[in-house]
Short mmCIF file of C-alpha atoms in Angstrom, two decimals:
data_model
loop_
_atom_site.label_atom_id
_atom_site.label_comp_id
_atom_site.label_asym_id
_atom_site.label_seq_id
_atom_site.Cartn_x
_atom_site.Cartn_y
_atom_site.Cartn_z
CA MET A 1190 102.46 -67.36 167.19
CA VAL A 1191 99.78 -65.68 165.10
CA VAL A 1192 100.54 -62.60 163.02
CA PRO A 1193 97.41 -61.11 161.39
CA ARG A 1194 97.74 -58.84 158.42
CA THR A 1195 98.17 -55.12 158.77
CA ARG A 1196 95.69 -52.71 157.30
CA THR A 1197 98.05 -51.68 154.47
CA PRO A 1198 97.86 -53.86 151.34
CA SER A 1199 101.16 -55.02 149.94
CA THR A 1200 100.21 -55.09 146.27
CA ALA A 1201 99.81 -52.20 143.86
CA SER A 1202 100.65 -51.14 140.35
CA PRO A 1203 104.44 -50.74 140.33
CA LEU A 1204 106.22 -47.53 139.56
CA THR A 1205 109.29 -47.75 137.43
CA GLY A 1206 111.84 -45.31 136.10
CA HIS A 1207 111.11 -41.69 136.99
CA GLU A 1208 107.32 -41.88 137.07
CA HIS A 1209 106.48 -39.67 140.05
CA ARG A 1210 102.84 -40.11 140.96
CA GLN A 1211 100.44 -37.59 142.42
CA LEU A 1212 101.19 -37.39 146.14
CA SER A 1213 98.56 -37.09 148.84
CA PRO A 1214 98.43 -33.78 150.76
CA GLU A 1215 99.57 -35.59 153.91
CA LEU A 1216 102.63 -37.12 152.24
CA SER A 1217 103.48 -33.86 150.44
CA LYS A 1218 103.48 -32.04 153.77
CA LEU A 1219 105.66 -34.67 155.47
CA LEU A 1220 108.18 -34.47 152.63
CA ARG A 1221 108.44 -30.73 153.34
CA THR A 1222 108.48 -30.83 157.15
CA GLY A 1223 109.77 -34.28 158.09
CA PRO A 1224 110.97 -35.87 160.24
CA PHE A 1225 112.78 -38.28 157.93
CA ASP A 1226 111.56 -41.56 159.43
CA VAL A 1227 107.91 -40.48 159.48
CA ALA A 1228 108.07 -39.18 155.90
CA LEU A 1229 109.76 -42.40 154.72
CA ARG A 1230 107.17 -44.55 156.48
CA ALA A 1231 104.36 -42.54 154.88
CA ALA A 1232 106.00 -42.81 151.43
CA ILE A 1233 106.33 -46.58 151.78
CA ARG A 1234 102.73 -46.89 152.92
CA SER A 1235 101.55 -44.70 150.04
CA SER A 1236 103.53 -46.73 147.49
CA ARG A 1237 101.73 -49.91 148.61
CA LEU A 1238 105.00 -51.80 148.20
CA SER A 1239 106.22 -54.33 150.75
CA LEU A 1240 109.75 -54.05 152.09
CA GLU A 1241 110.59 -57.22 150.20
CA ARG A 1242 109.53 -55.65 146.88
CA ILE A 1243 111.44 -52.47 147.66
CA GLN A 1244 114.55 -54.49 148.48
CA HIS A 1245 114.20 -56.40 145.21
CA ARG A 1246 113.96 -53.22 143.15
CA LEU A 1247 116.91 -51.58 144.87
CA ARG A 1248 119.02 -54.68 144.29
CA ALA A 1249 118.08 -54.60 140.60
CA ARG A 1250 119.36 -51.02 140.45
CA GLY A 1251 122.73 -52.02 141.91
CA THR A 1252 122.10 -50.42 145.32
CA PRO A 1253 121.20 -53.31 147.65
CA VAL A 1254 119.75 -52.52 151.08
CA SER A 1255 118.69 -55.13 153.62
CA ILE A 1256 115.10 -55.35 154.83
CA THR A 1257 116.41 -54.81 158.35
CA ALA A 1258 118.03 -51.52 157.31
CA LEU A 1259 114.85 -50.35 155.57
CA SER A 1260 112.86 -51.23 158.69
CA TYR A 1261 115.30 -49.33 160.90
CA TRP A 1262 115.22 -46.29 158.60
CA GLN A 1263 111.44 -46.02 158.72
CA SER A 1264 111.24 -46.65 162.48
CA GLY A 1265 113.86 -44.02 163.34
CA ARG A 1266 116.25 -46.49 164.98
CA ARG A 1267 118.87 -45.71 162.34
CA ARG A 1268 119.14 -43.59 159.23
CA PRO A 1269 121.22 -43.69 156.05
CA GLU A 1270 124.59 -42.02 156.66
CA ARG A 1271 127.27 -44.03 154.83
CA PRO A 1272 127.98 -43.03 151.21
CA ASP A 1273 126.51 -46.27 149.82
CA SER A 1274 123.38 -45.80 151.92
CA LEU A 1275 122.93 -42.25 150.64
CA VAL A 1276 123.23 -43.48 147.05
CA ALA A 1277 120.64 -46.14 147.78
CA LEU A 1278 118.36 -43.49 149.30
CA ARG A 1279 118.37 -41.58 145.99
CA GLU A 1280 117.27 -44.74 144.22
CA LEU A 1281 114.69 -45.39 146.94
CA GLU A 1282 113.10 -42.00 146.24
CA ASP A 1283 112.62 -43.07 142.63
CA VAL A 1284 111.25 -46.49 143.62
CA LEU A 1285 108.71 -44.85 145.91
CA GLY A 1286 107.71 -42.28 143.31
CA VAL A 1287 108.62 -39.17 145.32
CA PRO A 1288 110.58 -36.19 143.93
CA ASP A 1289 114.36 -36.44 143.73
CA GLY A 1290 115.96 -35.34 147.00
CA ALA A 1291 112.63 -35.22 148.85
CA LEU A 1292 113.79 -37.70 151.50
CA SER A 1293 117.51 -36.92 151.39
CA THR A 1294 116.97 -33.29 152.36
CA LEU A 1295 115.19 -34.36 155.54
CA LEU A 1296 118.23 -36.13 156.98
CA GLY A 1297 119.95 -33.06 158.38
CA PRO A 1298 123.29 -33.37 160.21
CA PRO A 1299 124.45 -36.81 161.35
CA LYS A 1300 123.27 -37.94 164.78
CA PRO A 1301 125.93 -37.78 167.52
CA ARG A 1302 127.56 -41.07 168.42
CA GLY A 1303 129.57 -42.40 171.33
CA ARG A 1304 129.64 -41.09 174.90
CA ASN A 1305 128.55 -37.57 174.05
CA ARG A 1306 125.18 -38.50 172.60
CA GLU A 1307 122.13 -37.69 174.70
CA GLU A 1308 120.81 -40.54 176.82
CA PRO A 1309 117.09 -41.19 176.84
CA SER A 1310 115.21 -40.03 179.95
CA ALA A 1311 112.97 -43.11 180.04
CA PRO A 1312 113.53 -46.78 179.26
CA THR A 1313 112.48 -48.11 175.89
CA LEU A 1314 109.29 -50.13 175.65
CA ALA A 1315 111.29 -53.33 175.28
CA THR A 1316 113.30 -52.43 178.40
CA LEU A 1317 110.09 -51.71 180.33
CA TRP A 1318 109.14 -55.33 179.64
CA SER A 1319 112.61 -56.76 180.23
CA ASP A 1320 111.14 -59.12 182.85
CA ASN A 1321 108.96 -60.69 180.16
CA ALA A 1322 110.96 -62.11 177.27
CA SER A 1323 107.80 -62.82 175.27
CA ALA A 1324 106.48 -59.24 175.48
CA ALA A 1325 109.91 -57.76 174.77
CA GLY A 1326 110.29 -60.04 171.75
CA LEU A 1327 106.91 -59.06 170.30
CA LEU A 1328 107.66 -55.36 170.81
CA SER A 1329 110.97 -55.68 168.97
CA ARG A 1330 108.98 -56.65 165.86
CA LEU A 1331 106.72 -53.58 165.97
CA ASP A 1332 107.40 -49.94 165.15
CA THR A 1333 107.48 -48.23 168.56
CA SER A 1334 109.34 -45.08 167.48
CA ALA A 1335 106.28 -42.85 167.98
CA ASP A 1336 105.87 -43.76 171.64
CA GLY A 1337 108.40 -41.27 172.97
CA HIS A 1338 106.74 -38.44 171.04
CA LEU A 1339 103.32 -38.75 172.69
CA THR A 1340 102.37 -36.88 175.86
CA ARG A 1341 99.97 -38.89 177.99
CA LEU A 1342 97.20 -36.46 178.95
CA SER A 1343 94.66 -38.88 180.40
CA GLN A 1344 94.03 -42.61 180.66
CA HIS A 1345 90.73 -44.18 181.74
CA ASP A 1346 90.39 -47.94 182.24
CA VAL A 1347 87.08 -49.67 183.02
CA LEU A 1348 87.53 -53.28 184.11
CA GLU A 1349 84.45 -55.55 184.22
CA ILE A 1350 84.59 -58.45 186.68
CA ASP A 1351 82.03 -61.27 186.90
CA SER A 1352 80.36 -62.89 189.89
CA ALA A 1353 83.28 -65.30 190.35
CA GLY A 1354 85.77 -62.45 190.50
CA LYS A 1355 87.15 -63.17 187.01
CA GLN A 1356 88.08 -60.44 184.55
CA ARG A 1357 85.75 -60.33 181.56
CA SER A 1358 86.66 -57.22 179.60
CA LEU A 1359 88.52 -53.94 179.72
CA ARG A 1360 87.46 -50.69 178.05
CA VAL A 1361 90.16 -48.08 177.53
CA ARG A 1362 89.79 -44.38 176.76
CA GLN A 1363 93.04 -42.55 176.12
CA LEU A 1364 93.97 -38.95 175.25
CA VAL A 1365 97.47 -38.29 173.90
CA GLN A 1366 99.20 -35.28 172.33
CA ALA A 1367 101.84 -35.36 169.61
CA GLU A 1368 105.17 -33.69 170.35
CA ARG A 1369 106.27 -33.76 166.71
CA ASN A 1370 104.72 -34.04 163.26
CA GLY A 1371 103.84 -37.43 161.82
CA VAL A 1372 103.03 -39.44 164.94
CA ASP A 1373 100.55 -42.07 163.80
CA ARG A 1374 100.16 -44.90 166.34
CA TRP A 1375 100.00 -46.23 169.87
CA VAL A 1376 101.38 -49.66 170.75
CA THR A 1377 99.70 -51.64 173.52
CA VAL A 1378 100.77 -54.84 175.28
CA PHE A 1379 98.61 -57.20 177.34
CA ASP A 1380 100.16 -59.90 179.52
CA ASN A 1381 98.14 -62.71 181.12
CA ALA A 1382 101.14 -63.40 183.37
CA GLY A 1383 101.77 -66.81 181.86
CA SER A 1384 98.47 -68.21 183.07
CA GLY A 1385 98.23 -70.56 180.11
CA VAL A 1386 95.17 -68.76 178.73
CA ALA A 1387 95.09 -67.62 175.11
CA PRO A 1388 95.67 -63.87 174.64
CA PRO A 1389 92.54 -61.72 174.55
CA ASN A 1390 90.98 -59.98 171.57
CA ILE A 1391 91.66 -56.28 171.02
CA ASN A 1392 88.93 -54.26 169.28
CA ALA A 1393 89.41 -50.62 168.26
CA SER A 1394 86.18 -48.63 168.62
CA HIS A 1395 86.98 -44.92 168.22
CA GLY A 1396 89.78 -42.75 166.90
CA CYS A 1397 91.96 -45.64 165.77
CA THR A 1398 92.06 -48.88 163.82
CA LEU A 1399 93.83 -52.10 164.68
CA GLY A 1400 97.13 -52.49 162.85
CA GLN A 1401 99.63 -55.31 163.18
CA THR A 1402 98.88 -57.71 166.03
CA LEU A 1403 101.36 -60.25 167.41
CA SER A 1404 100.37 -62.99 169.87
CA ASP A 1405 102.18 -65.56 171.95
CA HIS A 1406 99.50 -68.07 172.92
CA ARG A 1407 101.76 -70.18 175.10
CA ASN A 1408 102.61 -67.25 177.36
CA GLY A 1409 99.32 -65.37 177.03
CA VAL A 1410 100.85 -62.16 175.61
CA VAL A 1411 99.54 -59.94 172.82
CA ALA A 1412 101.08 -56.75 171.37
CA ALA A 1413 99.19 -54.57 168.91
CA GLU A 1414 99.39 -51.32 166.98
CA LEU A 1415 96.49 -48.88 167.29
CA LEU A 1416 96.77 -46.67 164.21
CA PHE A 1417 95.39 -43.16 164.48
CA ASP A 1418 92.84 -41.99 161.92
CA HIS A 1419 95.54 -39.69 160.49
CA CYS A 1420 99.12 -38.63 161.19
CA LEU A 1421 99.15 -36.04 163.95
CA GLU A 1422 100.78 -32.65 163.69
CA LYS A 1423 102.83 -31.31 166.59
CA GLY A 1424 100.48 -30.23 169.38
CA GLU A 1425 97.50 -32.14 167.95
CA THR A 1426 95.64 -34.54 170.24
CA ALA A 1427 94.17 -37.97 169.56
CA LEU A 1428 91.33 -39.55 171.51
CA LEU A 1429 91.27 -43.31 171.12
CA GLU A 1430 89.03 -45.97 172.57
CA TYR A 1431 89.49 -49.72 172.44
CA GLU A 1432 88.32 -52.83 174.25
CA ILE A 1433 90.07 -55.99 175.39
CA THR A 1434 87.86 -59.04 175.79
CA HIS A 1435 88.62 -62.50 177.13
CA GLY A 1436 87.18 -65.88 176.20
CA PRO A 1437 83.84 -67.24 177.42
CA ASN A 1438 85.38 -68.24 180.76
CA GLY A 1439 87.01 -64.88 181.39
CA LEU A 1440 90.63 -64.52 182.46
CA VAL A 1441 91.12 -67.71 184.44
CA GLY A 1442 93.87 -70.07 185.48
CA THR A 1443 95.71 -68.78 188.57
CA GLU A 1444 95.31 -66.71 191.72
CA GLN A 1445 96.76 -63.87 189.66
CA ASP A 1446 93.42 -63.49 187.89
CA HIS A 1447 92.44 -61.01 190.61
CA THR A 1448 95.11 -58.40 189.98
CA TYR A 1449 95.20 -55.70 187.31
CA SER A 1450 98.20 -53.50 186.59
CA ARG A 1451 98.97 -50.79 184.04
CA ARG A 1452 102.58 -49.89 183.35
CA PHE A 1453 103.67 -46.36 182.48
CA ARG A 1454 106.95 -45.66 180.71
CA LEU A 1455 106.31 -41.89 180.68
CA PRO A 1456 104.17 -39.83 183.11
CA VAL A 1457 100.43 -39.52 182.62
CA ARG A 1458 98.69 -36.39 183.87
CA GLU A 1459 95.60 -38.27 185.01
CA TYR A 1460 95.04 -41.99 185.35
CA LEU A 1461 91.62 -43.31 186.36
CA VAL A 1462 90.84 -46.99 186.80
CA GLU A 1463 87.28 -48.21 187.48
CA LEU A 1464 86.31 -51.70 188.61
CA TRP A 1465 82.78 -52.90 187.90
CA PHE A 1466 81.92 -55.93 190.04
CA ASP A 1467 78.73 -57.97 190.05
CA PRO A 1468 76.59 -56.00 192.57
CA ASP A 1469 75.21 -59.30 193.95
CA ASN A 1470 78.72 -60.69 194.49
CA PRO A 1471 81.06 -57.87 195.53
CA PRO A 1472 84.59 -58.82 196.61
CA ALA A 1473 85.54 -59.23 200.23
CA HIS A 1474 88.28 -56.65 199.84
CA CYS A 1475 89.71 -54.36 197.14
CA GLU A 1476 92.79 -52.13 197.21
CA SER A 1477 95.13 -50.11 195.00
CA PHE A 1478 98.91 -49.91 195.15
CA THR A 1479 101.86 -48.75 193.08
CA ALA A 1480 104.93 -50.68 191.99
CA ARG A 1481 108.35 -50.08 190.53
CA PRO A 1482 109.07 -51.18 186.94
CA ASP A 1483 110.48 -54.45 188.31
CA GLY A 1484 107.15 -55.23 190.02
CA SER A 1485 108.21 -54.56 193.63
CA GLU A 1486 105.54 -52.69 195.59
CA LEU A 1487 105.93 -49.10 196.79
CA GLY A 1488 104.43 -47.74 199.99
CA THR A 1489 101.22 -48.99 201.56
CA ALA A 1490 98.21 -50.30 199.66
CA LYS A 1491 95.05 -48.15 199.87
CA PRO A 1492 91.63 -49.74 200.45
CA MET A 1493 88.94 -49.04 197.82
CA SER A 1494 85.32 -48.70 198.91
CA ILE A 1495 82.65 -50.36 196.74
CA ASP A 1496 79.28 -48.69 196.17
CA PRO A 1497 75.89 -50.48 196.09
CA ARG A 1498 76.21 -50.95 192.32
CA GLY A 1499 79.41 -52.91 192.81
CA ARG A 1500 81.67 -50.15 191.47
CA THR A 1501 84.83 -48.54 192.73
CA HIS A 1502 87.69 -46.47 191.34
CA ALA A 1503 91.17 -45.15 192.01
CA VAL A 1504 92.97 -42.16 190.50
CA ALA A 1505 96.60 -41.08 190.13
CA LEU A 1506 97.88 -37.69 188.94
CA ASP A 1507 101.21 -37.13 187.18
CA PHE A 1508 102.06 -40.79 187.65
CA GLY A 1509 105.03 -42.64 186.09
CA LEU A 1510 107.58 -44.28 185.72
CA GLY A 1511 106.10 -47.42 187.26
CA ALA A 1512 102.89 -49.44 187.54
CA PHE A 1513 99.53 -48.53 189.06
CA CYS A 1514 97.76 -51.65 190.28
CA VAL A 1515 94.53 -52.89 191.85
CA ARG A 1516 93.69 -56.25 193.37
CA TRP A 1517 90.60 -57.76 194.89
CA GLN A 1518 89.72 -60.66 197.16
CA PRO A 1519 86.72 -62.54 195.74
CA VAL A 1520 84.23 -64.16 198.07
CA GLN A 1521 84.04 -67.93 197.63
CA PRO A 1522 81.45 -70.37 198.96
CA THR A 1523 82.72 -72.81 201.57
CA PRO A 1524 80.88 -75.74 203.19
CA ARG A 1525 79.40 -75.18 206.65
CA PRO A 1526 79.13 -77.97 209.22
CA ASN A 1527 75.45 -78.44 208.38
CA GLY A 1528 76.19 -78.64 204.66
CA VAL A 1529 74.83 -75.17 203.82
CA PRO A 1530 77.34 -73.14 201.78
CA GLY A 1531 78.88 -70.23 203.63
CA LEU A 1532 81.39 -67.53 202.63
CA ALA A 1533 85.17 -67.53 202.79
CA SER A 1534 87.71 -65.25 201.17
CA ARG A 1535 91.04 -65.85 199.51
CA PRO A 1536 94.20 -63.83 200.22
CA PRO A 1537 95.03 -61.06 197.74
CA ALA A 1538 97.04 -62.15 194.70
CA ALA A 1539 100.55 -61.06 193.78
CA LEU A 1540 101.18 -58.51 191.03
CA ALA A 1541 100.55 -60.31 187.77
CA GLN A 1542 98.47 -59.28 184.77
CA ARG A 1543 99.92 -56.18 183.12
CA LEU A 1544 98.97 -53.74 180.41
CA ARG A 1545 100.45 -50.63 178.85
#
């Protein structure tokens, strides 16, 4: 498992005592408007202190807090509510160099607990990948709290496929809108369906930079943060573009190489997927279909016509919860009785490779 560094350095000149530094306009605004978890995450990032250093300094002040708790506080999974946690939060404000009470005042009333609390309308990201223990495990180590606060306006995937029918690369163009202040990232997951091929490379090209990336080479899964150029305000949109590329041999290893699927946890207003085949070697057949979150197909597959340039596309409007999928049947040479290669086709593959 490879865990590259994030973009935020973990070393800086420490702040001690009550030395409150000059805050950036973005952090100053978040400390006024919240929400708590986003403001805390921005304060930690601005302090350039790792969670380990923060934990050490809080322990030295007699208010110990676990790294897990700090992680939960900044991701929005939990927040300080017990008396000892609130005391530690006051010390944390001083450690981070923000004004006294700046974070505490953002807490508001305690969240409801027990049966009366509101149930989420969509599964969590980890639940969406409950059929893939590797993907769910990687997601549990990333901050996915922003995902439920992004409206999916449009999604455009362009999949390039070589003459052998193997996937070479994927270009993604995505437009999202923030439903609250402070949303700062998109988390993407790519699954090679356990084909035994190393996970692909993810390259951010517009509107975002690559943050923390986690890979499981044995199972061919990669999960990555795409960090927006700045924290979004409520109603603000972000246009991000990134590319996923495979090794020199493309995505190879199983019959499942000829299926592409994108999962949606929340509805997307418009989803467009393009397939660019080698015009000299178009597939024998190509079709789109939809599937439930568990991978079982819905309805009847729809054939996709391929133009003379070897291109085709499919579109879905207001789609989700579920998966929108395409699959193709590559043409393969087969020996003729006289020894001259002919053409034969393989049956369509099962639902396999998945992205969100």
